[in-house]
Coordinates of C-alpha atoms and ligand atoms in Angstrom, one line a residue:
X14 CA 22.9 -10.4 20.5
X15 CA 23.8 -7.8 17.9
X16 CA 21.1 -5.5 16.4
X17 CA 21.4 -2.7 13.9
X18 CA 19.5 0.1 15.6
X19 CA 17.7 3.3 14.5
X20 CA 18.0 5.6 17.5
X21 CA 16.4 8.7 15.9
X22 CA 14.9 9.7 12.6
X23 CA 17.7 9.7 10.1
X24 CA 19.4 8.1 7.1
X25 CA 20.7 4.5 6.6
X26 CA 24.2 5.8 7.6
X27 CA 22.9 6.8 11.0
X28 CA 22.0 3.1 12.0
X29 CA 24.3 1.7 14.7
X30 CA 25.3 -1.8 15.5
X31 CA 24.8 -2.5 19.3
X32 CA 24.7 -5.4 21.7
X33 CA 21.3 -6.1 23.2
X34 CA 20.0 -8.9 25.6
X35 CA 18.4 -11.8 23.7
X36 CA 14.6 -11.5 23.9
X37 CA 12.5 -14.2 25.6
X38 CA 9.2 -15.3 24.0
X39 CA 6.0 -14.9 26.0
X40 CA 2.8 -17.0 25.6
X41 CA 2.0 -17.6 21.9
X42 CA 5.3 -16.2 20.8
X43 CA 8.4 -17.6 19.2
X44 CA 12.0 -16.5 19.1
X45 CA 13.7 -16.8 15.7
X46 CA 17.5 -16.9 15.1
X47 CA 17.4 -14.6 12.1
X48 CA 19.4 -15.8 9.0
X49 CA 18.3 -13.3 6.3
X50 CA 16.4 -10.1 6.1
X51 CA 14.7 -9.0 2.8
X52 CA 14.8 -5.2 2.5
X53 CA 11.7 -3.3 1.3
X54 CA 10.9 0.3 0.6
X55 CA 8.9 0.8 3.9
X56 CA 12.1 0.0 5.9
X57 CA 13.6 3.1 4.3
X58 CA 10.5 5.2 5.1
X59 CA 10.4 4.0 8.7
X60 CA 13.9 5.1 9.6
X61 CA 13.1 8.5 8.1
X62 CA 9.9 8.8 10.1
X63 CA 7.9 8.9 6.9
X64 CA 6.0 5.6 7.3
X65 CA 2.5 5.3 8.8
X66 CA 4.0 3.0 11.5
X67 CA 6.4 4.8 13.8
X68 CA 8.0 2.4 16.3
X69 CA 9.5 3.9 19.5
X70 CA 13.2 4.5 19.5
X71 CA 15.5 2.6 19.5
X72 CA 14.3 0.0 17.1
X73 CA 15.9 -2.3 14.6
X74 CA 14.4 -1.9 11.1
X75 CA 13.7 -4.9 8.9
X76 CA 10.2 -6.2 8.4
X77 CA 10.7 -9.4 6.5
X78 CA 13.0 -12.3 7.6
X79 CA 13.8 -16.0 7.6
X80 CA 15.6 -18.0 10.2
X81 CA 15.4 -20.9 12.6
X82 CA 13.1 -21.2 15.6
X83 CA 15.4 -21.0 18.7
X84 CA 12.7 -20.9 21.5
X85 CA 9.0 -21.2 21.9
X86 CA 6.6 -19.6 24.4
X87 CA 3.8 -21.2 26.3
X88 CA 1.0 -22.7 24.2
X89 CA 2.9 -22.7 20.9
X90 CA 2.2 -25.8 18.9
X91 CA 2.5 -24.7 15.3
X92 CA 6.3 -24.7 15.2
X93 CA 9.1 -26.3 17.1
X94 CA 12.7 -25.4 18.0
X95 CA 14.8 -26.1 14.9
X96 CA 12.1 -25.4 12.3
X97 CA 13.0 -23.2 9.3
X98 CA 10.5 -20.3 9.2
X99 CA 9.9 -17.0 7.5
X100 CA 7.6 -14.1 8.3
X101 CA 6.8 -10.5 8.6
X102 CA 7.4 -8.4 11.7
X103 CA 6.9 -4.8 10.6
X104 CA 10.3 -4.0 12.1
X105 CA 12.9 -5.6 14.4
X106 CA 14.5 -8.2 12.0
X107 CA 17.9 -6.5 11.5
X108 CA 19.0 -8.3 14.7
X109 CA 20.5 -11.7 15.5
X110 CA 17.2 -12.7 17.1
X111 CA 13.6 -11.4 17.3
X112 CA 10.4 -12.5 19.0
X113 CA 7.2 -12.7 17.0
X114 CA 3.7 -14.1 17.3
X115 CA 3.6 -17.7 16.2
X116 CA 0.6 -17.0 14.0
X117 CA 2.7 -14.7 11.8
X118 CA 5.3 -17.4 10.9
X119 CA 5.3 -19.7 7.9
X120 CA 7.3 -22.9 7.7
X121 CA 9.8 -22.7 4.8
X122 CA 9.2 -25.3 2.1
X123 CA 11.8 -28.1 1.8
X124 CA 14.4 -27.2 -0.7
X125 CA 13.7 -23.5 -0.7
X126 CA 16.9 -21.6 0.4
X127 CA 16.3 -19.4 3.5
X128 CA 17.6 -16.4 1.6
X129 CA 14.8 -16.7 -0.9
X130 CA 12.2 -17.3 1.9
X131 CA 13.3 -13.9 3.3
X132 CA 13.1 -12.2 0.0
X133 CA 9.7 -13.0 -1.5
X134 CA 7.0 -12.7 1.2
X135 CA 6.2 -9.0 0.7
X136 CA 7.0 -8.8 -3.0
X137 CA 5.4 -11.9 -4.3
X138 CA 2.5 -11.8 -1.8
X139 CA 1.8 -8.2 -2.8
X140 CA 2.1 -8.7 -6.6
X141 CA 0.1 -11.9 -6.7
X142 CA -2.7 -10.4 -4.6
X143 CA -2.6 -7.3 -6.9
X144 CA -2.7 -9.2 -10.2
X145 CA -5.1 -12.0 -9.1
X146 CA -7.7 -10.5 -6.7
X147 CA -7.4 -6.8 -7.5
X148 CA -6.5 -6.8 -11.2
X149 CA -8.4 -9.9 -12.3
X150 CA -5.5 -10.5 -14.8
X151 CA -6.5 -13.0 -17.5
X152 CA -4.4 -15.1 -19.9
X153 CA -3.8 -13.2 -23.1
X154 CA -4.3 -9.8 -21.6
X155 CA -1.5 -7.2 -21.7
X156 CA 0.1 -6.2 -18.4
X157 CA 2.2 -3.1 -18.0
X158 CA 4.5 -3.0 -15.0
X159 CA 6.2 0.3 -13.8
X160 CA 9.3 0.1 -11.7
X161 CA 9.6 -3.3 -13.3
X162 CA 13.0 -4.2 -11.9
X163 CA 12.3 -3.2 -8.3
X164 CA 11.2 -5.6 -5.6
X165 CA 7.4 -5.7 -6.2
X166 CA 7.8 -4.8 -9.9
X167 CA 10.1 -7.7 -10.8
X168 CA 7.7 -10.1 -9.0
X169 CA 4.8 -8.7 -11.0
X170 CA 6.7 -9.3 -14.2
X171 CA 7.4 -13.0 -13.3
X172 CA 3.9 -13.6 -12.0
X173 CA 2.3 -11.8 -15.0
X174 CA 4.0 -14.2 -17.3
X175 CA 3.2 -17.2 -15.1
X176 CA -0.5 -16.1 -15.3
X177 CA -0.4 -16.1 -19.1
X178 CA -0.2 -12.3 -19.8
X179 CA 1.8 -10.4 -22.3
X180 CA 4.1 -8.3 -20.1
X181 CA 5.4 -4.8 -20.9
X182 CA 8.1 -3.8 -18.4
X183 CA 8.9 -0.1 -17.9
X184 CA 12.2 0.7 -16.1
X185 CA 14.7 3.6 -16.1
X186 CA 18.1 1.9 -16.9
X187 CA 19.4 -0.6 -19.4
X188 CA 20.5 -2.9 -16.6
X189 CA 17.0 -2.8 -15.1
X190 CA 15.3 -3.5 -18.4
X191 CA 17.7 -6.4 -19.0
X192 CA 16.7 -7.9 -15.5
X193 CA 13.0 -7.5 -16.6
X194 CA 13.7 -9.4 -19.8
X195 CA 15.5 -12.2 -17.9
X196 CA 12.4 -12.4 -15.6
X197 CA 10.2 -13.0 -18.7
X198 CA 9.1 -9.6 -19.9
X199 CA 7.9 -9.7 -23.6
X200 CA 8.8 -6.0 -24.2
X201 CA 10.7 -3.3 -22.3
X202 CA 10.1 0.4 -22.2
X203 CA 12.5 3.2 -21.2
X204 CA 10.2 5.6 -19.3
X205 CA 13.1 7.8 -17.9
X206 CA 12.0 10.6 -20.2
X207 CA 8.6 10.6 -18.6
X208 CA 6.9 9.4 -21.8
X209 CA 4.9 6.3 -21.4
X210 CA 1.7 6.7 -23.3
X211 CA 3.1 6.8 -26.9
X212 CA 5.4 3.8 -26.2
X213 CA 2.6 1.7 -24.7
X214 CA 0.3 2.6 -27.6
X215 CA 3.0 1.7 -30.1
X216 CA 3.4 -1.8 -28.5
X217 CA -0.4 -2.4 -28.3
X218 CA -1.6 -1.3 -31.7
X219 CA -3.1 1.7 -30.0
X220 CA -5.3 -0.3 -27.6
X221 CA -3.3 0.4 -24.4
X222 CA -2.6 -2.1 -21.5
X223 CA -5.4 -4.1 -19.9
X224 CA -3.8 -4.0 -16.5
X225 CA -1.3 -1.5 -15.2
X226 CA 0.8 -2.3 -12.1
X227 CA 1.9 1.1 -10.6
X228 CA 4.2 1.1 -7.5
X229 CA 5.7 4.5 -8.6
X230 CA 2.9 7.1 -8.8
X231 CA 4.0 10.7 -9.0
X232 CA 3.6 12.3 -12.5
X233 CA 3.6 8.8 -14.1
X234 CA 0.1 8.0 -12.8
X235 CA -1.4 10.5 -15.3
X236 CA 0.5 8.6 -18.0
X237 CA -1.1 5.4 -16.7
X238 CA -4.6 6.8 -17.1
X239 CA -3.7 7.7 -20.7
X240 CA -2.1 4.3 -21.4
X241 CA -4.9 2.0 -20.1
X242 CA -7.2 0.1 -22.5
X243 CA -11.0 0.1 -22.5
X244 CA -12.2 -1.9 -19.5
X245 CA -8.6 -1.7 -18.1
X246 CA -7.5 -1.8 -14.4
X247 CA -4.9 0.4 -12.9
X248 CA -3.4 -1.0 -9.7
X249 CA -2.4 1.6 -7.2
X250 CA 0.5 -0.1 -5.3
X251 CA 2.9 2.7 -4.1
X252 CA 4.2 6.2 -4.5
X253 CA 8.1 5.9 -4.6
X254 CA 8.2 8.4 -7.5
X255 CA 7.0 11.5 -5.6
X256 CA 3.8 13.1 -4.6
X257 CA 0.5 11.2 -4.3
X258 CA -1.1 11.9 -7.7
X259 CA -4.3 13.7 -8.2
X260 CA -6.3 12.0 -11.0
X261 CA -8.4 13.8 -13.8
X262 CA -11.3 11.4 -13.2
X263 CA -13.0 12.3 -16.5
X264 CA -10.4 10.0 -18.0
X265 CA -11.7 7.1 -15.8
X266 CA -15.1 7.7 -17.4
X267 CA -13.8 8.0 -20.9
X268 CA -11.7 4.9 -20.7
X269 CA -14.4 2.8 -18.9
X270 CA -11.5 1.8 -16.6
X271 CA -11.1 1.0 -13.0
X272 CA -8.5 2.5 -10.5
X273 CA -8.0 -0.2 -7.9
X274 CA -6.2 0.0 -4.6
X275 CA -3.8 -2.7 -3.4
X276 CA -3.1 -3.0 0.3
X277 CA -1.4 -6.3 0.9
X278 CA -0.9 -5.9 4.6
X279 CA -4.6 -5.3 5.2
X280 CA -5.6 -8.2 2.9
X281 CA -3.5 -10.7 4.9
X282 CA -5.4 -9.7 8.1
X283 CA -8.9 -9.3 6.6
X284 CA -8.9 -12.3 4.1
X285 CA -6.7 -14.9 5.7
X286 CA -8.1 -17.8 3.7
X287 CA -7.6 -16.1 0.4
X288 CA -4.0 -15.2 1.4
X289 CA -3.4 -18.8 2.4
X290 CA -4.7 -20.0 -1.0
X291 CA -2.5 -17.5 -2.7
X292 CA 0.6 -18.9 -0.9
X293 CA -0.3 -22.5 -1.8
X294 CA -0.3 -21.3 -5.4
X295 CA 2.9 -19.3 -5.0
X296 CA 4.7 -22.3 -3.5
X297 CA 3.5 -24.5 -6.3
X298 CA 4.7 -21.9 -8.9
X299 CA 8.1 -21.9 -7.1
X300 CA 8.3 -25.7 -6.9
X301 CA 7.5 -25.9 -10.7
X302 CA 10.3 -23.4 -11.5
X303 CA 7.8 -20.9 -13.0
X304 CA 9.1 -18.2 -10.6
X305 CA 12.6 -17.6 -9.3
X306 CA 12.8 -14.5 -7.0
X307 CA 15.9 -12.5 -7.9
X308 CA 18.4 -11.4 -5.2
X309 CA 20.9 -9.0 -6.7
X310 CA 23.0 -8.2 -3.6
X311 CA 23.8 -9.5 -0.1
X312 CA 25.1 -7.4 2.8
X313 CA 26.4 -8.4 6.3
X314 CA 24.4 -7.0 9.3
X315 CA 27.0 -4.4 10.1
X316 CA 26.5 -3.0 6.5
X317 CA 22.7 -3.3 6.6
X318 CA 22.4 0.5 6.1
X319 CA 23.9 0.0 2.6
X320 CA 21.1 -2.3 1.7
X321 CA 18.5 0.4 2.6
X322 CA 20.6 3.0 0.7
X323 CA 20.5 0.9 -2.5
X324 CA 16.7 1.2 -2.5
X325 CA 16.7 4.9 -1.6
X326 CA 19.2 5.6 -4.4
X327 CA 17.1 3.7 -6.9
X328 CA 19.9 1.2 -7.5
X329 CA 18.4 -2.1 -6.3
X330 CA 17.4 -4.7 -8.8
X331 CA 14.9 -7.3 -7.6
X332 CA 15.7 -7.8 -3.9
X333 CA 18.6 -6.9 -1.7
X334 CA 19.1 -9.1 1.4
X335 CA 21.0 -8.7 4.7
X336 CA 22.6 -12.0 5.9
X337 CA 23.3 -12.8 9.5
Ligands
LIG421 N1 0.4 -1.6 -1.6 C1 1.0 -2.6 -1.0 O1 0.4 -3.5 -0.4 C2 2.5 -2.6 -1.1 C3 3.2 -3.7 -0.7 C4 4.6 -3.7 -0.8 C5 5.3 -2.5 -1.3 N2 4.5 -1.5 -1.6 C6 5.1 -0.2 -2.2 O2 5.6 -0.5 -3.5 C7 6.6 0.5 -3.7 C8 7.9 -0.2 -4.2 O3 8.4 -1.0 -3.2 P1 9.7 -1.9 -3.5 O4 10.1 -2.6 -2.2 O5 9.5 -2.8 -4.7 O6 10.8 -0.8 -3.9 P2 12.1 -0.9 -4.8 O7 12.6 -2.3 -4.9 O8 13.0 0.2 -4.4 O9 11.5 -0.6 -6.3 C9 10.9 0.6 -6.6 C10 11.1 1.0 -8.1 O10 10.4 2.2 -8.3 C11 11.1 3.0 -9.3 N3 11.3 4.4 -8.9 C12 10.8 5.4 -9.5 N4 11.1 6.5 -8.9 C13 11.8 6.2 -7.8 C14 12.4 7.0 -6.7 N5 12.3 8.3 -6.7 N6 13.0 6.3 -5.7 C15 13.1 4.9 -5.8 N7 12.6 4.2 -6.8 C16 11.9 4.8 -7.8 C17 12.5 2.3 -9.5 O11 12.5 1.8 -10.8 P3 13.0 2.7 -12.0 O12 14.4 3.2 -11.6 O13 13.1 1.7 -13.1 O14 12.0 3.7 -12.2 C18 12.6 1.2 -8.5 O15 13.1 0.0 -9.0 C19 6.8 1.2 -2.4 O16 6.1 2.4 -2.4 C20 6.2 0.3 -1.4 O17 5.8 1.0 -0.2 C21 3.1 -1.5 -1.6

């Protein structure tokens, strides 16, 4: 089978396509013939050696996939050969086949395209957990989303609308703001000049936003603290924008606000029942047409590095997907 391998810390351009033996599933494991891989920011960090998980070399990046079960190991009863499945693997998915624990697989709902199934696990799982459990977002509240046309950001825009919020979407380019409007945002903000506070205040009669979804961090986090409403919640999701911010915590006191951490990977392990309930609700939202994950670009396996490059160069809108 073909796999796109990272053989040393490097750039997306240093990934190499090689032939590997097809893996065999052990007890409790399943082999999946991969059809699509959704690319996420951690894939980029992992090949650069900047992610908290550092797989031994060589490894195929790609932590989110969909495909068809091609073999099952001893004791597996939850899926059968031929089932359409999706799941998370940490890494290893940019390959024609991978072996994963059966417990980590989800059957793909009838009617859902496999490309969508590969593109929404991380983004919609993270953003729904963030807005529901961590942000306690209520209908009628104002939600501000930073990086609003990125993977998790665009999911937060759609889900915020589905949950009944008024959504302000902040993004750096006209094309990204247009994508946020198409996903349902009520208002868009150009924050490329670094100014957020005055624009949020102008759109909220000076109140600020009740919930702020922040996957960017860096200097913008300070602006979040100054743009949040009384009793507001700032969701700390990621730090693509630079250094991990240091907060002037007197502002947390003055605003009576909360700064709330979001760690979706840990949530799925620690609170399985709540995550399963979230996915029942997400599947229902998808079936009703209330959410439609956006895939803006597809790449073949041999050009998988270009998919990672699109995220690193801040060019991706919604999700980019590698097809096998
Ligand atoms: N906490 C969790 O459980 C969890 C789960 C999943 C992902 N994450 C994190 O969420 C963050 C976003 O992930 P993603 O997959 O949505 O990424 P993405 O698709 O690349 O989106 C990130 C967005 O951030 C903005 N951005 C600002 N500065 C940037 C920079 N220097 N480089 C790249 N983008 C920049 C961009 O929007 P503008 O150009 O409009 O500013 C971009 O659209 C990552 O840090 C990821 O690790 C966290």
